[in-house]
Coordinates of C-alpha atoms (C1' of nucleotides) in Angstrom, one line a residue:
Chain K
M47 CA -27.1 11.4 63.2
A48 CA -25.0 14.5 63.8
Y49 CA -23.9 12.9 67.1
E50 CA -21.2 10.2 66.9
L51 CA -22.6 6.9 67.6
G52 CA -26.2 8.8 66.1
L53 CA -26.9 5.9 64.1
C54 CA -27.7 3.6 67.1
T55 CA -28.9 6.5 69.3
A56 CA -31.4 7.8 66.9
G57 CA -32.5 3.7 66.7
K58 CA -33.1 3.8 70.5
K59 CA -35.2 7.1 69.6
K60 CA -37.2 5.4 67.1
I61 CA -37.6 2.2 69.6
M62 CA -38.9 5.5 72.0
S63 CA -41.1 6.9 69.9
E64 CA -42.5 3.6 68.5
T65 CA -43.3 2.2 72.0
D66 CA -45.3 5.7 73.2
D67 CA -47.8 5.3 69.6
N68 CA -48.0 1.4 70.8
S69 CA -48.2 1.3 74.0
D70 CA -49.8 -1.7 75.1
R71 CA -47.5 -4.2 74.4
S72 CA -43.5 -4.5 76.2
V73 CA -42.8 -0.6 76.4
C74 CA -39.3 0.0 76.4
W75 CA -39.0 1.5 79.6
S76 CA -36.5 3.8 80.4
S77 CA -35.9 6.4 82.8
V78 CA -33.1 9.4 83.6
Q79 CA -31.1 9.5 86.1
T80 CA -28.5 12.1 87.1
I81 CA -24.8 10.9 88.7
P82 CA -22.3 13.3 90.0
A83 CA -19.0 14.4 89.1
R84 CA -16.5 11.4 90.2
H85 CA -19.1 8.6 90.8
R86 CA -19.4 5.6 89.1
I87 CA -22.3 4.7 86.3
S88 CA -21.2 1.5 85.5
R89 CA -18.7 -1.0 87.5
P90 CA -16.4 -4.0 85.4
N91 CA -17.8 -7.5 85.9
E92 CA -21.1 -6.2 87.3
R93 CA -24.3 -8.0 86.0
S94 CA -26.2 -5.3 84.8
E95 CA -29.9 -5.2 83.5
F96 CA -29.5 -1.9 81.9
M97 CA -27.3 0.1 79.2
S98 CA -27.2 3.6 79.7
L99 CA -27.4 6.3 77.9
I100 CA -25.4 9.6 77.6
C101 CA -27.4 12.5 78.0
S102 CA -25.7 15.8 79.2
G103 CA -22.1 15.7 80.9
W104 CA -18.5 13.9 80.3
A105 CA -17.9 10.7 81.7
M106 CA -14.9 8.0 80.7
S107 CA -14.7 4.3 80.3
S108 CA -11.5 3.0 81.5
I109 CA -10.1 -0.2 82.5
A110 CA -7.8 -0.6 86.1
L111 CA -5.1 -2.8 86.8
P112 CA -4.9 -4.0 89.9
D113 CA -1.6 -2.2 91.6
G114 CA -3.3 1.3 90.1
R115 CA -2.4 1.7 86.7
R116 CA -5.2 2.5 84.7
Q117 CA -5.7 3.2 80.9
I118 CA -8.8 5.2 79.7
L119 CA -10.3 4.2 76.5
S120 CA -12.9 6.8 75.8
F121 CA -14.4 9.7 76.8
L122 CA -18.0 9.1 76.5
L123 CA -20.2 12.9 75.3
P124 CA -23.9 13.0 75.3
G125 CA -25.7 11.0 73.2
D126 CA -23.0 8.3 73.3
V127 CA -23.9 4.6 74.6
A128 CA -21.5 3.9 77.8
S129 CA -20.7 0.3 76.7
F130 CA -22.7 -1.3 74.2
A131 CA -21.2 -4.8 75.6
D132 CA -23.7 -4.8 78.1
L133 CA -26.5 -5.7 75.8
F134 CA -24.7 -8.8 74.7
G135 CA -22.1 -10.0 77.1
P136 CA -23.8 -10.2 80.9
V137 CA -21.0 -8.2 82.4
S138 CA -18.6 -5.7 81.1
S139 CA -15.3 -5.2 81.4
S140 CA -14.8 -1.7 81.7
L141 CA -15.5 1.1 84.5
V142 CA -17.5 3.7 83.4
E143 CA -16.7 6.7 85.8
A144 CA -18.7 10.6 85.1
I145 CA -16.1 13.4 84.7
T146 CA -19.1 15.9 85.4
D147 CA -22.3 15.9 87.0
V148 CA -23.9 13.5 83.9
T149 CA -27.7 12.3 83.2
C150 CA -28.3 9.3 81.2
R151 CA -31.4 7.4 80.5
I152 CA -31.2 4.1 81.6
F153 CA -33.2 1.2 79.5
R154 CA -33.8 -2.4 80.5
R155 CA -31.0 -4.6 78.4
E156 CA -33.3 -7.3 77.8
E157 CA -36.2 -5.2 76.1
V158 CA -33.5 -3.7 73.9
R159 CA -32.8 -6.7 72.8
A160 CA -35.9 -7.9 72.4
I161 CA -36.5 -4.6 70.1
L162 CA -33.1 -5.3 68.2
F163 CA -34.1 -8.6 67.7
G164 CA -37.3 -7.8 66.0
R165 CA -35.7 -5.4 63.7
P166 CA -32.8 -6.0 61.3
D167 CA -32.3 -2.7 60.7
L168 CA -31.6 -1.8 63.9
L169 CA -29.3 -5.1 64.9
G170 CA -27.5 -3.5 61.0
K171 CA -27.3 0.2 62.9
L172 CA -25.5 -1.6 65.7
A173 CA -23.4 -3.4 64.0
E174 CA -22.1 0.0 62.4
S175 CA -21.7 1.5 65.3
L176 CA -19.8 -1.7 67.0
I177 CA -17.2 -1.2 63.9
E178 CA -16.9 2.6 64.2
E179 CA -16.0 1.7 68.1
R180 CA -13.9 -0.5 66.7
K181 CA -11.9 1.8 64.7
Q182 CA -11.5 4.2 67.1
A183 CA -10.0 1.5 69.6
D184 CA -7.8 0.6 66.7
E185 CA -6.5 4.2 66.1
L186 CA -6.2 4.5 70.1
A187 CA -3.7 1.3 69.9
V188 CA -1.3 2.7 67.3
D189 CA -1.7 6.3 69.2
L190 CA -0.2 4.4 72.5
G191 CA 1.8 2.2 70.6
R192 CA 4.0 4.1 67.9
R193 CA 3.2 7.7 68.8
T194 CA 5.1 10.4 71.1
A195 CA 3.9 12.4 73.8
D196 CA 3.1 15.0 71.5
E197 CA 1.3 13.6 68.9
R198 CA -0.5 11.7 71.3
I199 CA -2.0 14.7 73.8
A200 CA -2.0 16.7 70.1
R201 CA -4.4 14.4 68.9
L202 CA -6.6 13.6 72.0
I203 CA -7.4 17.6 72.0
L204 CA -8.0 17.3 68.2
K205 CA -10.4 14.5 68.4
L206 CA -12.4 15.8 71.1
R207 CA -13.1 19.2 69.3
E208 CA -14.4 17.2 66.6
R209 CA -16.8 15.1 68.6
L210 CA -17.8 18.3 69.9
A211 CA -18.2 20.4 67.1
R212 CA -20.7 17.6 65.8
R213 CA -22.8 18.6 68.8
G214 CA -22.4 22.1 68.0
M215 CA -20.3 22.2 71.3
V216 CA -17.8 24.5 70.4
R217 CA -17.5 27.9 69.3
D218 CA -14.6 30.1 68.1
H219 CA -12.3 26.9 68.7
T220 CA -13.4 27.0 72.1
F221 CA -15.2 24.3 73.9
E222 CA -15.5 23.3 77.7
F223 CA -12.9 21.3 78.9
P224 CA -13.1 19.3 82.3
L225 CA -10.5 16.7 82.0
R226 CA -7.8 16.9 84.9
Q227 CA -4.2 16.3 83.4
W228 CA -3.9 12.8 85.2
Q229 CA -7.3 12.0 83.2
I230 CA -5.3 12.8 80.1
A231 CA -2.1 11.1 81.3
D232 CA -4.4 7.9 81.6
A233 CA -5.3 8.5 78.3
T234 CA -2.5 8.7 76.3
G235 CA -0.7 6.2 78.4
L236 CA 2.0 9.0 80.0
T237 CA 2.4 10.4 83.7
A238 CA 0.3 13.4 84.7
V239 CA 3.5 15.2 84.7
H240 CA 4.5 14.3 81.8
V241 CA 1.4 16.1 80.7
S242 CA 1.5 19.3 82.4
R243 CA 5.3 19.7 80.5
M244 CA 3.5 19.1 77.5
L245 CA 0.4 21.6 78.1
G246 CA 2.8 24.1 79.0
E247 CA 4.8 23.6 76.0
F248 CA 1.7 24.1 73.8
Q249 CA 0.6 27.0 75.7
R250 CA 3.9 28.8 76.0
A251 CA 3.9 28.6 72.3
N252 CA 0.8 29.7 71.9
V253 CA -0.9 26.5 69.9
I254 CA -3.7 26.3 72.6
E255 CA -4.8 28.1 75.7
I256 CA -6.3 26.1 78.5
K257 CA -8.4 28.5 81.2
E258 CA -11.0 27.6 83.9
R259 CA -11.9 24.2 82.1
W260 CA -12.0 25.2 79.0
L261 CA -9.5 25.2 75.9
T262 CA -9.0 27.5 72.8
I263 CA -7.3 26.1 69.8
L264 CA -5.0 29.1 68.9
D265 CA -3.1 27.6 66.3
P266 CA -5.1 25.2 64.7
V267 CA -2.5 24.4 61.7
E268 CA -0.1 23.9 64.1
L269 CA -1.9 21.9 66.4
G270 CA -2.6 19.4 63.5
R271 CA 1.1 19.6 62.3
V272 CA 2.1 17.7 65.7
A273 CA -0.6 15.5 65.7
D274 CA -0.1 13.9 62.3
R275 CA 3.7 15.1 62.6
C276 CA 4.4 11.8 59.3
S277 CA 2.4 13.0 57.0
I278 CA 2.8 16.5 55.4
S279 CA -0.5 17.5 55.8
G280 CA -1.2 17.7 59.1
Y281 CA -4.3 16.3 60.9
F282 CA -7.9 15.8 58.8
P283 CA -9.5 13.1 60.5
N284 CA -11.8 10.7 58.7
Q285 CA -10.4 11.8 55.8
P286 CA -9.0 8.9 52.9
A287 CA -5.4 9.0 53.6
G288 CA -4.9 9.7 49.8
L289 CA -7.0 12.4 49.5
T290 CA -5.5 14.7 52.5
K291 CA -3.3 16.4 50.4
A292 CA -6.0 17.7 48.2
N293 CA -7.6 18.9 51.1
V294 CA -4.1 21.1 52.3
A295 CA -4.4 22.8 48.8
Chain L
M210 CA -17.0 -22.9 68.1
A211 CA -14.2 -24.1 69.5
Y212 CA -13.0 -21.0 67.2
E213 CA -12.2 -17.7 68.8
L214 CA -14.5 -16.0 66.5
G215 CA -16.4 -19.3 66.3
L216 CA -19.9 -17.9 66.4
C217 CA -19.9 -16.0 63.4
T218 CA -17.4 -18.1 61.5
A219 CA -20.1 -20.8 62.3
G220 CA -22.8 -19.1 61.6
K221 CA -20.9 -18.3 58.0
K222 CA -20.7 -21.8 57.8
K223 CA -24.3 -22.5 58.4
I224 CA -24.8 -20.4 55.7
M225 CA -22.8 -22.2 53.5
S226 CA -24.6 -25.9 53.9
E227 CA -28.1 -23.8 54.4
T228 CA -27.4 -22.5 50.6
D229 CA -26.6 -26.1 49.4
D230 CA -29.5 -27.4 50.4
N231 CA -31.6 -24.9 48.4
S232 CA -29.6 -23.5 45.8
D233 CA -32.1 -22.0 43.2
R234 CA -32.3 -19.0 45.2
S235 CA -29.1 -16.0 46.2
V236 CA -26.6 -18.9 46.4
C237 CA -23.8 -17.7 48.7
W238 CA -20.6 -17.6 46.6
S239 CA -17.7 -18.4 48.0
S240 CA -14.1 -19.6 46.6
V241 CA -10.8 -20.8 48.4
Q242 CA -7.9 -18.8 47.5
T243 CA -4.2 -19.1 48.3
I244 CA -1.5 -16.2 49.4
P245 CA 1.9 -16.9 49.8
A246 CA 3.7 -15.5 52.8
R247 CA 4.4 -12.0 53.1
H248 CA 1.9 -10.9 50.5
R249 CA -1.5 -8.3 50.9
I250 CA -4.4 -10.1 51.7
S251 CA -6.4 -6.5 51.8
R252 CA -5.2 -2.8 51.3
P253 CA -6.6 -0.3 53.3
N254 CA -9.0 2.2 51.6
E255 CA -9.5 0.0 48.7
R256 CA -13.1 -0.5 48.0
S257 CA -13.5 -4.5 48.0
E258 CA -16.6 -6.1 47.6
F259 CA -15.3 -9.2 49.6
M260 CA -14.5 -10.8 53.1
S261 CA -12.2 -13.4 53.8
L262 CA -12.2 -15.9 56.5
I263 CA -8.3 -17.4 56.6
C264 CA -8.9 -21.2 56.5
S265 CA -5.1 -21.4 57.1
G266 CA -1.8 -20.0 58.3
W267 CA -0.8 -16.9 59.8
A268 CA -2.1 -13.2 59.0
M269 CA -1.6 -9.8 60.2
S270 CA -3.7 -6.9 60.2
S271 CA -1.9 -3.6 60.9
I272 CA -2.1 0.3 60.6
A273 CA 1.1 2.1 59.1
L274 CA 1.8 5.7 59.2
P275 CA 3.6 7.4 56.5
D276 CA 7.1 7.7 58.2
G277 CA 7.3 3.8 58.6
R278 CA 6.0 3.5 62.0
R279 CA 3.4 0.4 62.2
Q280 CA 1.1 -1.2 64.6
I281 CA 0.1 -4.8 64.4
L282 CA -3.9 -4.4 65.5
S283 CA -4.2 -8.5 65.8
F284 CA -2.7 -11.4 64.3
L285 CA -5.2 -13.6 62.1
L286 CA -5.5 -17.3 62.9
P287 CA -7.5 -20.2 61.1
G288 CA -11.1 -19.0 62.1
D289 CA -10.8 -15.7 61.9
V290 CA -12.1 -13.5 59.7
A291 CA -10.1 -10.5 58.1
S292 CA -12.2 -7.3 59.1
F293 CA -15.5 -7.4 59.4
A294 CA -15.2 -3.3 58.6
D295 CA -15.5 -4.4 55.2
L296 CA -19.3 -6.1 55.7
F297 CA -20.6 -2.7 56.5
G298 CA -18.3 0.3 56.0
P299 CA -17.1 0.2 52.3
V300 CA -13.1 0.2 52.9
S301 CA -11.5 -1.0 55.9
S302 CA -8.6 1.2 57.2
S303 CA -6.7 -1.4 57.9
L304 CA -4.2 -3.7 56.2
V305 CA -4.1 -7.5 56.2
E306 CA -1.0 -9.0 55.2
A307 CA -0.3 -12.9 55.1
I308 CA 2.8 -14.3 57.3
T309 CA 2.7 -17.7 56.5
D310 CA 1.3 -18.9 53.4
V311 CA -2.7 -18.4 54.1
T312 CA -5.7 -20.2 52.5
C313 CA -9.0 -18.1 52.8
R314 CA -12.2 -18.4 51.6
I315 CA -13.5 -15.4 50.2
F316 CA -17.2 -14.4 50.3
R317 CA -19.2 -11.8 48.4
R318 CA -19.7 -9.0 51.2
E319 CA -23.7 -8.1 49.7
E320 CA -24.2 -12.0 49.8
V321 CA -23.3 -12.4 53.2
R322 CA -25.2 -9.2 53.9
A323 CA -28.3 -10.0 52.4
I324 CA -28.2 -13.4 54.1
L325 CA -27.7 -11.7 57.8
F326 CA -30.0 -9.4 57.5
G327 CA -32.9 -12.5 56.5
R328 CA -31.7 -13.7 60.2
P329 CA -31.5 -11.5 63.2
D330 CA -30.1 -14.6 65.0
L331 CA -26.8 -14.4 62.8
L332 CA -27.0 -10.6 63.3
G333 CA -27.0 -11.1 66.7
K334 CA -23.8 -13.4 66.7
L335 CA -22.5 -10.7 64.6
A336 CA -22.6 -8.6 67.2
E337 CA -21.5 -10.6 69.7
S338 CA -18.2 -11.5 67.5
L339 CA -17.7 -7.1 67.5
I340 CA -18.2 -7.2 70.9
E341 CA -15.3 -9.6 71.4
E342 CA -13.1 -8.0 69.0
R343 CA -13.7 -4.8 70.9
K344 CA -12.9 -6.0 74.1
Q345 CA -9.3 -7.4 72.3
A346 CA -8.7 -4.0 71.1
D347 CA -9.1 -2.7 74.7
E348 CA -6.7 -5.1 76.0
L349 CA -4.5 -4.4 73.4
A350 CA -5.0 -0.5 74.6
V351 CA -3.9 -0.9 78.3
D352 CA -1.0 -3.5 77.0
L353 CA 0.4 -0.6 75.2
G354 CA -0.6 2.5 77.5
R355 CA 0.2 1.3 80.6
R356 CA 2.3 -2.1 80.1
T357 CA 6.5 -2.9 80.4
A358 CA 8.2 -4.4 77.2
D359 CA 8.5 -7.5 78.8
E360 CA 4.4 -7.6 80.2
R361 CA 4.1 -7.2 76.9
I362 CA 5.9 -9.6 75.0
A363 CA 4.6 -12.4 77.8
R364 CA 1.1 -11.2 76.9
L365 CA 1.6 -11.8 73.5
I366 CA 2.9 -15.2 73.9
L367 CA 0.1 -16.4 76.3
K368 CA -2.6 -15.3 74.5
L369 CA -1.3 -16.6 70.7
R370 CA -0.8 -19.7 73.1
E371 CA -4.4 -19.4 74.0
R372 CA -5.8 -19.3 70.6
L373 CA -3.9 -22.0 69.3
A374 CA -4.8 -24.2 71.9
R375 CA -8.3 -23.3 71.2
R376 CA -7.6 -24.3 67.6
G377 CA -5.9 -27.6 69.3
M378 CA -3.0 -26.9 67.6
V379 CA -0.5 -26.5 70.7
R380 CA 1.3 -29.6 72.2
D381 CA 3.4 -30.2 75.5
H382 CA 3.4 -26.1 75.6
T383 CA 4.8 -26.2 72.3
F384 CA 3.7 -24.4 69.1
E385 CA 4.2 -23.2 65.7
F386 CA 5.8 -19.4 65.8
P387 CA 6.4 -18.1 62.3
L388 CA 6.5 -14.3 63.9
R389 CA 9.7 -12.8 63.2
Q390 CA 10.9 -9.9 65.8
W391 CA 9.8 -7.3 64.0
Q392 CA 6.6 -8.1 63.9
I393 CA 6.1 -8.9 67.8
A394 CA 7.8 -5.2 68.1
D395 CA 5.0 -4.1 65.4
A396 CA 2.4 -5.8 67.7
T397 CA 3.7 -4.3 71.0
G398 CA 4.7 -1.2 70.3
L399 CA 8.6 -1.6 71.0
T400 CA 11.7 -2.3 68.3
A401 CA 13.0 -5.6 67.3
V402 CA 16.6 -4.2 68.7
H403 CA 14.5 -4.3 72.2
V404 CA 12.5 -7.7 71.7
S405 CA 15.2 -9.3 70.8
R406 CA 16.7 -8.4 73.8
M407 CA 13.6 -9.6 76.3
L408 CA 13.6 -12.7 74.4
G409 CA 16.6 -13.2 75.1
E410 CA 16.6 -13.3 78.7
F411 CA 13.4 -15.0 78.8
Q412 CA 15.4 -18.0 76.8
R413 CA 18.5 -17.3 79.1
A414 CA 16.1 -17.4 82.2
N415 CA 14.6 -21.1 81.1
V416 CA 11.1 -19.5 80.5
I417 CA 10.6 -20.3 76.8
E418 CA 12.4 -21.6 73.9
I419 CA 12.4 -20.5 70.1
K420 CA 13.8 -22.7 67.7
E421 CA 13.1 -23.1 64.2
R422 CA 10.0 -20.9 64.0
W423 CA 8.5 -23.3 67.4
L424 CA 8.1 -21.7 70.6
T425 CA 8.3 -23.9 73.9
I426 CA 7.0 -22.5 77.4
L427 CA 9.5 -24.0 79.7
D428 CA 7.9 -22.2 82.7
P429 CA 4.5 -21.3 82.6
V430 CA 4.1 -20.2 85.8
E431 CA 6.9 -17.6 85.3
L432 CA 5.9 -16.6 82.3
G433 CA 2.6 -15.7 83.6
R434 CA 3.7 -14.2 86.4
V435 CA 5.4 -11.5 84.0
A436 CA 2.4 -11.0 81.7
D437 CA 0.5 -10.4 84.6
R438 CA 3.1 -8.7 87.6
C439 CA 0.5 -6.3 89.1
S440 CA -1.8 -9.1 90.6
I441 CA -0.6 -11.6 92.5
S442 CA -2.0 -14.6 91.0
G443 CA -0.3 -14.7 87.3
Y444 CA -1.8 -14.9 84.2
F445 CA -5.2 -15.9 83.7
P446 CA -7.0 -14.9 80.8
N447 CA -10.8 -15.1 80.2
Q448 CA -11.3 -15.0 83.9
P449 CA -13.4 -12.5 86.0
A450 CA -11.4 -10.4 88.0
G451 CA -12.8 -11.8 91.4
L452 CA -12.1 -15.1 90.4
T453 CA -8.7 -15.3 89.8
K454 CA -7.7 -16.2 93.3
A455 CA -9.5 -19.4 93.1
N456 CA -8.2 -20.3 90.3
V457 CA -4.7 -20.5 91.7
A458 CA -5.5 -22.1 95.3
Chain D
dC268 C1' -7.9 28.8 108.2
dG269 C1' -6.5 24.2 107.4
dG270 C1' -6.7 20.1 103.9
dC271 C1' -6.7 17.8 99.7
dC272 C1' -6.3 17.9 95.0
dC273 C1' -4.4 19.7 91.2
dT274 C1' -0.6 22.2 88.8
dT275 C1' 3.9 23.2 87.7
dT276 C1' 9.1 23.3 88.1
dG277 C1' 13.3 20.6 88.9
dA278 C1' 17.0 17.3 89.5
dC279 C1' 17.5 12.6 88.3
dG280 C1' 17.2 7.7 86.8
dG281 C1' 15.6 4.0 84.0
dA282 C1' 13.6 1.6 80.3
dC283 C1' 13.7 2.1 76.0
dG284 C1' 15.2 3.6 71.7
dT285 C1' 19.0 4.2 68.0
dC286 C1' 22.9 3.7 65.6
dA287 C1' 26.5 0.5 64.4
dA288 C1' 29.2 -3.7 63.7
dA289 C1' 29.3 -8.9 63.6
dT290 C1' 27.2 -13.1 62.8
dA291 C1' 23.7 -16.6 60.8
dG292 C1' 20.5 -18.0 57.7
dC293 C1' 17.8 -18.4 53.6
dG294 C1' 16.2 -18.3 48.8
dT295 C1' 18.1 -17.2 44.0
dG296 C1' 21.0 -17.9 40.7
dG297 C1' 24.9 -18.9 38.2
Chain T
dC218 C1' 27.6 -26.4 44.1
dC219 C1' 29.1 -22.1 45.8
dA220 C1' 28.6 -17.0 45.4
dC221 C1' 25.8 -13.6 46.5
dG222 C1' 22.8 -10.9 48.3
dC223 C1' 19.1 -10.1 51.8
dT224 C1' 16.9 -10.3 55.8
dA225 C1' 16.9 -11.7 60.4
dT226 C1' 19.5 -11.6 65.1
dT227 C1' 22.4 -11.0 68.4
dT228 C1' 25.3 -7.7 71.4
dG229 C1' 27.5 -3.4 72.6
dA230 C1' 27.5 1.7 73.4
dC231 C1' 25.2 5.7 74.1
dG232 C1' 21.2 8.8 74.0
dT233 C1' 16.8 10.5 74.4
dC234 C1' 12.1 10.6 76.1
dC235 C1' 9.3 9.9 79.2
dG236 C1' 8.8 8.2 84.7
dT237 C1' 9.4 9.0 89.7
dC238 C1' 10.4 11.9 93.1
dA239 C1' 10.4 16.4 95.5
dA240 C1' 8.7 20.8 96.8
dA241 C1' 6.4 24.8 96.1
dG242 C1' 2.0 27.7 94.7
dG243 C1' -2.8 27.5 93.8
dG244 C1' -7.6 26.6 93.8
dC245 C1' -11.9 25.1 96.1
dC246 C1' -14.0 23.7 100.3
dG247 C1' -15.3 22.7 105.0

DNA sequence: CGGCCCTTTGACGGACGTCAAATAGCGTGG
DNA sequence: CCACGCTATTTGACGTCCGTCAAAGGGCCG
């Protein structure tokens, strides 16, 4: 429940324990798999019988253009499902790759579908998760279409911090940060060179510190100001717009 | 069914006819409403009891930043639902406005939910629609993050043409095109001035013609080439990447 | 030790934004 | 019917943010 797509994840865990109790009929098969860093988890336009749930490690979902340009759509953290689209469309359009070593639990598509369709409440949770994902995708579009480089990078860092915090993976504003600069670039629609410049500036200004794949937010207020420069109150995700002022006070 | 979100739209029509047959219990209330051009259809962060289905006209869904920047997330055409998010989250995060005069059918959120949860097949259709919307949002992210101005504009035109064609609203490569240049700019992450330059170039090159709010594609091949410059085959949406070559041959 | 990838930095270029002015279109009201 | 005010479009000049290219250094691993 604390996880980002926790509702649906919880749903799937329920499925599993349920089938443990009553294991004679349509057991929901699942197995754990380990994928080394930089390896593919699922390929676009590939018919797959499975859907996977990230158990540990970081992964990324991206779309690549034939000429080499690519856009990372989201980073996947433990508890995230790698592409709900697999559940319905026979093929998914995005490429999922492991950033660090990843372990994930694999479910048979058809079995998950069968269980979901027998439980309207779970289908409802699925729909909610999909709507939440859509909202994230919309925010990404705003970032890419209408924000400057430093805003995009600051927001990426803050969004990751928040998602990791919900998983209990942040201590003293410090968290693991395995991203390469070209991955930050592909997530923010920039180039690796420009990301390097921006991160350098943030670090020289003592806003953040990156060392040995760990990131520390030294000046959360300033980082928030950069992330949400256009509003007075700074960056407070998941706050109704009308309330941000109250939160500052 | 021919409509973009036709599955779910059809679902809602089914709901209605069904309740006509059996009208003593939980009738799905709906009413038709007319919204003049430039007026709001739904406001972000506003609790609404309703969800609306566009019956005629064009609308747009956008997110506005406090400093005036805005990103249009999608244009809504007849048959589109204005924000499925209304069905689950109590509030939607995007602003929906009429571009032309719009008529839409309004449903009570709770009644639609009640009916959906009684029919797993309809919930499944809803999930499929949501996944399709997500795919569109992902494509938008790629466009905004990784494509140049002319590519973005060419793709916008071709995507609209295709969606209108599915509705039988295109004749001889000509269709109604009520968009202002600042709306194209806000949809593509550009400025109105630059959109004007690009559209001027397209028109001087006899690729398209825009006259009195109607657009004609004069050179579909060239427009497709611009829209998908990075692949050899030009623009063929909804084709598995591996098959585009075959379609050219 | 020698590749390979990543990062950093500088110089330069280009795509796109900003500003401004001129014109056209369109609806409103006298 | 014309006057007017607003919005949209077009075009030019100029500025800037970010991309490209290149070189150098560092870390990692065989």
